[in-house]
CSV table of C-alpha atoms in Angstrom, one decimal:
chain,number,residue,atom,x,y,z
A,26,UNK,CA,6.4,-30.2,-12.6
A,27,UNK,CA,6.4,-30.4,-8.9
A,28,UNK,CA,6.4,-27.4,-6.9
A,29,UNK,CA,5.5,-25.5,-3.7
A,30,UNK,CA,5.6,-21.8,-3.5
A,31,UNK,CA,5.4,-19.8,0.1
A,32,UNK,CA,5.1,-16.4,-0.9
A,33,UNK,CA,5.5,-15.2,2.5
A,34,UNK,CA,9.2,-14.9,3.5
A,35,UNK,CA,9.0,-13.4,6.9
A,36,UNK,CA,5.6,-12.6,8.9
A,37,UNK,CA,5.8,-10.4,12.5
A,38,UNK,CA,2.8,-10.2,14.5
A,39,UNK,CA,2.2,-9.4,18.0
A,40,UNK,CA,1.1,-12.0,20.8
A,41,UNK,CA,-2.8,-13.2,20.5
A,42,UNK,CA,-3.0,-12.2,17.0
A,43,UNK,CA,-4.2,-14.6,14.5
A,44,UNK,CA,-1.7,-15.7,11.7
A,45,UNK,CA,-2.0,-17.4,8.1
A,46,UNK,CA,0.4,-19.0,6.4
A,47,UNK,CA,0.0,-19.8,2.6
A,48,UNK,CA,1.5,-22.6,1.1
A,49,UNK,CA,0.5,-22.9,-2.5
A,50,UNK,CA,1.5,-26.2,-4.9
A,51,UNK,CA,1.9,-27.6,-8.4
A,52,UNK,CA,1.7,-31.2,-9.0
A,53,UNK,CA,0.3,-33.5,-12.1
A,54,UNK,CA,-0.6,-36.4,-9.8
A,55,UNK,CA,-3.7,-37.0,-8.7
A,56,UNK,CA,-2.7,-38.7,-5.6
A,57,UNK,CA,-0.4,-36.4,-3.5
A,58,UNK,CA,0.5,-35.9,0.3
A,59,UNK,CA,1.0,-32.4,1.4
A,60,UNK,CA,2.8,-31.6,4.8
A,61,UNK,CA,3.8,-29.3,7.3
A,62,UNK,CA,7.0,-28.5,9.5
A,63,UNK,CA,8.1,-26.6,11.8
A,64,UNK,CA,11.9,-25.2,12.3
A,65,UNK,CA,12.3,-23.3,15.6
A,66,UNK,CA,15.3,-21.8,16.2
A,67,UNK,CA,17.0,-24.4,17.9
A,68,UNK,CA,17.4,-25.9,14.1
A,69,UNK,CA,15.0,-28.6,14.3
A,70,UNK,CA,12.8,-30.0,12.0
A,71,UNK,CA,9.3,-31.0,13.6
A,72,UNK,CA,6.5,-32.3,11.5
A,73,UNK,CA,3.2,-31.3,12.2
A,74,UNK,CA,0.9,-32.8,10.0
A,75,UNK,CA,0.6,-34.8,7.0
A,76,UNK,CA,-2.7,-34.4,4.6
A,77,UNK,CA,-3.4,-36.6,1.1
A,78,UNK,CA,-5.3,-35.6,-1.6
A,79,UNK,CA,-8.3,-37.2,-1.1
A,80,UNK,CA,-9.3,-35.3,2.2
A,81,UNK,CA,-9.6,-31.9,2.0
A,82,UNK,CA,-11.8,-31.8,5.4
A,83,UNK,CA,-10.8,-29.0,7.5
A,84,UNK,CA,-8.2,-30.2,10.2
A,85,UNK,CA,-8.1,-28.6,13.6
A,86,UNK,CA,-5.1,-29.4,16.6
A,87,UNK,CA,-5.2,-27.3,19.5
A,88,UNK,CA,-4.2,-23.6,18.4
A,89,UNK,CA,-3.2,-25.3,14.9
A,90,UNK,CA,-5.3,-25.5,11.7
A,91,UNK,CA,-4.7,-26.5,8.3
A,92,UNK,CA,-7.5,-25.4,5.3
A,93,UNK,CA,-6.9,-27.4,2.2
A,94,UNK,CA,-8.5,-26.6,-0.9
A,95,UNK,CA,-7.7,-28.7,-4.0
A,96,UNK,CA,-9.5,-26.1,-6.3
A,97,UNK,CA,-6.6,-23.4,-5.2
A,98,UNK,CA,-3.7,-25.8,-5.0
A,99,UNK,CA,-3.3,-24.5,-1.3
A,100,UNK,CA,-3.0,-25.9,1.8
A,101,UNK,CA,-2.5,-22.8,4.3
A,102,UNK,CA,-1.5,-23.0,8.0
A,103,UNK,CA,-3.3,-20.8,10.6
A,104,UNK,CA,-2.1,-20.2,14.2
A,105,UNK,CA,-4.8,-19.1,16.8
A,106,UNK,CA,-3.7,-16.5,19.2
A,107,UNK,CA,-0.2,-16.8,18.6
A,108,UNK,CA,2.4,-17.6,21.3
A,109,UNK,CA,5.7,-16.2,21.3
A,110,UNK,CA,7.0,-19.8,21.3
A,111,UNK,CA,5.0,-20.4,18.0
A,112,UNK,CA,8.2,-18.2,16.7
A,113,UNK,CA,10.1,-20.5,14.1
A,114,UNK,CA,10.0,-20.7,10.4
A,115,UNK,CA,7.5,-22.9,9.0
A,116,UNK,CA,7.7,-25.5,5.5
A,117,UNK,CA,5.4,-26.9,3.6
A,118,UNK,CA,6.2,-29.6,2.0
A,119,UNK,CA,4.6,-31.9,-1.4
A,120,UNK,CA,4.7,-35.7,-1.6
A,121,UNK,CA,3.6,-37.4,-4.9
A,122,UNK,CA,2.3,-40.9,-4.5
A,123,UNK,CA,3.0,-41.5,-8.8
A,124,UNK,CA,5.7,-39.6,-9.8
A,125,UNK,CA,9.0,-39.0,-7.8
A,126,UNK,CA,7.6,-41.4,-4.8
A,127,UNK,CA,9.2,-41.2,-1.6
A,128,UNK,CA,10.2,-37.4,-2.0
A,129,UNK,CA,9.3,-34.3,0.2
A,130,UNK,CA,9.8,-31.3,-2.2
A,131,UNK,CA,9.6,-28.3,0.2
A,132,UNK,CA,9.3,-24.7,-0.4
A,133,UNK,CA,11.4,-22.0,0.4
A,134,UNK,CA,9.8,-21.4,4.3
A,135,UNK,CA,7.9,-18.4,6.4
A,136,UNK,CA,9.6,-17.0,8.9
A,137,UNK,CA,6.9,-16.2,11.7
A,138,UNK,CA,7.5,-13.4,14.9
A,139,UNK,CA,5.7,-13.6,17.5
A,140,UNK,CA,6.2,-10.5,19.7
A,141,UNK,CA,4.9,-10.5,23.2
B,1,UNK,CA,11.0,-43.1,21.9
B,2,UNK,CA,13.9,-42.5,20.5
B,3,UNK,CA,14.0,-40.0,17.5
B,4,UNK,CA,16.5,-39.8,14.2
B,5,UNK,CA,20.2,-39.3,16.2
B,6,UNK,CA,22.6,-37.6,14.5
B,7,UNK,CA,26.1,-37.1,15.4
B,8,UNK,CA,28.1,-34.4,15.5
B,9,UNK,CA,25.7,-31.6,16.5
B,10,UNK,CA,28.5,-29.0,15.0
B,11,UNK,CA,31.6,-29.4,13.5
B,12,UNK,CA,34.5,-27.0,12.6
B,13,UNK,CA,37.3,-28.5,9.9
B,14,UNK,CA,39.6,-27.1,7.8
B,15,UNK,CA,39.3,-27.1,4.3
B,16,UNK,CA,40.6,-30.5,2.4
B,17,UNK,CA,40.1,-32.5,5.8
B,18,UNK,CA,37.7,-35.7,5.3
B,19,UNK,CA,34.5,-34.9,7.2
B,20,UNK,CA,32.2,-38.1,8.1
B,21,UNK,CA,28.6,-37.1,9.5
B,22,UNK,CA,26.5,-40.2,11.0
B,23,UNK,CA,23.1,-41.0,11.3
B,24,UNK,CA,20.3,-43.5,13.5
B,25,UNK,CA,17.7,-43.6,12.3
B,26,UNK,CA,14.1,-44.5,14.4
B,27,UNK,CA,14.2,-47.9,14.6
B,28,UNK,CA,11.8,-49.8,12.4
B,29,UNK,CA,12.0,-47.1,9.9
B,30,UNK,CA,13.0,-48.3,6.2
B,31,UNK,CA,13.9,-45.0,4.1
B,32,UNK,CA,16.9,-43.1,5.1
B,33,UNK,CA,16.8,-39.5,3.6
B,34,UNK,CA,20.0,-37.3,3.7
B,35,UNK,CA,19.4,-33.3,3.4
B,36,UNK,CA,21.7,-30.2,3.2
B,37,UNK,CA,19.9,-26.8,4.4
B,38,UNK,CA,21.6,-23.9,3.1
B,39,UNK,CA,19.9,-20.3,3.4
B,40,UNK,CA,21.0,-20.1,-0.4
B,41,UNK,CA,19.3,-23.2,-1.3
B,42,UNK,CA,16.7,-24.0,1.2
B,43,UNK,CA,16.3,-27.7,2.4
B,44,UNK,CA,17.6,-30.2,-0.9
B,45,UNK,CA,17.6,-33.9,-0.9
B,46,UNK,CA,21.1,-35.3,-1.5
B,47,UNK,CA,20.1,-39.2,-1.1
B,48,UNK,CA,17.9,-42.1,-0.1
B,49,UNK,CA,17.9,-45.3,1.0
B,50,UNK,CA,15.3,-48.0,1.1
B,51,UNK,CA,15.8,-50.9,3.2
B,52,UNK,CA,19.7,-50.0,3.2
B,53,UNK,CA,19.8,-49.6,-0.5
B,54,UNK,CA,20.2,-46.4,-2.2
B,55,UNK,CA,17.4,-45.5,-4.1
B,56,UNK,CA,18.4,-41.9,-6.1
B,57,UNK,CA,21.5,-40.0,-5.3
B,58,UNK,CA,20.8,-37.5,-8.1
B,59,UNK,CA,21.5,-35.0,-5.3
B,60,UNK,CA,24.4,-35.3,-4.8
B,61,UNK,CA,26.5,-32.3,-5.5
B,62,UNK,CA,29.7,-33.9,-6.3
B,63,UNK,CA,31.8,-37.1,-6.4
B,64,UNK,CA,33.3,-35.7,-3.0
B,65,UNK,CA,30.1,-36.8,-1.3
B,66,UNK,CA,29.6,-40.1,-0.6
B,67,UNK,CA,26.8,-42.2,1.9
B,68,UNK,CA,26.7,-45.4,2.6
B,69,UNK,CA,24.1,-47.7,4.8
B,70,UNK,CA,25.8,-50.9,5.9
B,71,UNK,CA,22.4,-51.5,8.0
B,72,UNK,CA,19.1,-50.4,9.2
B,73,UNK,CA,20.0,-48.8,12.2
B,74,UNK,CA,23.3,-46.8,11.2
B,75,UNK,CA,24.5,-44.1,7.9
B,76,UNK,CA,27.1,-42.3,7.0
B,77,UNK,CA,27.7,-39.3,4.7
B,78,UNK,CA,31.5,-38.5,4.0
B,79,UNK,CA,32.7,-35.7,2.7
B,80,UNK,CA,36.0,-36.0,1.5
B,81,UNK,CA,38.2,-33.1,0.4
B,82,UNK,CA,35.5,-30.9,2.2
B,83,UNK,CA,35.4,-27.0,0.8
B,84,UNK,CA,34.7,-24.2,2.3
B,85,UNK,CA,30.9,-24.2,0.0
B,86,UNK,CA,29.9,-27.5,2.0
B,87,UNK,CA,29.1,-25.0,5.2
B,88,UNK,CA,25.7,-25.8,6.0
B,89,UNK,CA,23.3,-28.3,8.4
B,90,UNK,CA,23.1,-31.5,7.1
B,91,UNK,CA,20.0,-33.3,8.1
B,92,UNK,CA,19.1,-37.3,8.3
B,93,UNK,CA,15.3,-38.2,8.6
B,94,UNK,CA,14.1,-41.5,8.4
B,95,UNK,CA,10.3,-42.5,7.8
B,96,UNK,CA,8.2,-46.2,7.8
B,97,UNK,CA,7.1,-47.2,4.6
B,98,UNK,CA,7.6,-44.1,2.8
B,99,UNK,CA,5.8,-45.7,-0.5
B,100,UNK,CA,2.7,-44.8,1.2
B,101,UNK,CA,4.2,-40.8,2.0
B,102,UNK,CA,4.4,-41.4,5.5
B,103,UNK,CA,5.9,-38.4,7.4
B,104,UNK,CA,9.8,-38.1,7.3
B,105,UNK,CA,11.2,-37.1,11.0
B,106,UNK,CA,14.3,-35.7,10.8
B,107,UNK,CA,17.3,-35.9,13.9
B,108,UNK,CA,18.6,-32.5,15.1
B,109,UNK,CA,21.1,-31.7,12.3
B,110,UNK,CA,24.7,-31.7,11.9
B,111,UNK,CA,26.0,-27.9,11.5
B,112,UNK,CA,29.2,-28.1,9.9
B,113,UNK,CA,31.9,-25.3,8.9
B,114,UNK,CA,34.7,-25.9,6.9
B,115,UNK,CA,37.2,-23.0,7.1
């Protein structure tokens, strides 16, 4: 079965601090896409980045980076010295290339708090 | 460029009225996804469309809910009677060649209550 767990329902950390988000997933395909979005509070839905299974290089944007390890099933989200506009809750999101094509099964979300 | 537009941004009905939410998608995009976000039930996939043609609408709570594409550039999701349980944002995204997972990009989101 298809699945993606975020064990982390709400995070709060203070400006400058460094934050994880986990993002674990189930899938029997071999070929997969996994995914990240971002919901700020203005309700929007803004992807961020899109990784397949064949690359599990490292990926680095700015403040943003993504470590994907296929041995773990995880694909976790860090934020560099958080902002207080990095506040928003965050999805990630599985995409089988085999079975159920064209689907984005996303898990439940992570609120992050960024205090100043 | 123009992103997925949805239309309305909110919208307040009474229970039993006929509620029609609409959808643009980017242009040149080929899948049309609809999506109800519920703090209940997190995002779920209702329907989808490839090349105007539905594709699964196994999410689709009820036969109250209906969508239709009647071309690339326009969709529509009706709910008619609407219930008080329909309350939540409904979401259109669209993506290009979704066969290959390209990234879905969803509009703004209609927030709808139904009193």
């Amino acid at each position: 079965a298809q699945k993606v767990t975020q064990a982390q329902t709400e995070i709060s950390v203070v400006e400058k601090e460094d934050v994880t988000l986990d993002c674990v997933y189930e899938t029997r395909d071999t070929t997969y896409y996994l995914f990240w979005y971002k919901q700020p509070p203005s309700g929007e839905l803004v992807f961020l980045i899109r990784r397949n299974s064949f690359d599990e290089q490292n990926e680095i944007s700015g403040r943003y980076s993504w470590n994907f390890q296929k041995s773990t099933s995880s694909f976790n989200f860090t934020i560099t010295a958080s902002q207080v506009v990095d506040s928003a809750v965050y999805f990630c999101a599985l995409s089988e290339a085999t079975y159920n094509t064209d689907k984005l099964i996303f898990g439940t979300g992570t609120r992050l708090q960024v205090f100043p | 460029d123009a992103g997925v537009i949805q239309s309305p941004r909110h919208e307040v009905t009474e229970m039993g009225q006929e509620v029609t939410l609409r959808c643009k998608p980017i242009s040149g995009h080929d899948y049309l996804f609809w999506y109800r976000q519920t703090m209940m039930r997190g995002l779920e996939l209702l329907i989808y469309f490839n090349n105007n043609v539905p594709i699964d609408d196994s999410g689709m709570p009820e036969d109250r809910f209906s969508a239709k594409m009647p071309n690339a550039s326009f969709s529509t999701l009706k709910i008619q009677p609407s219930e008080p349980r329909d309350s939540a944002v409904y979401f259109c995204a669209s993506s290009f060649r979704a066969g290959d997972n390209q990234p879905q990009h969803f509009g703004d989101g209609t927030r709808l209550s139904i009193l």
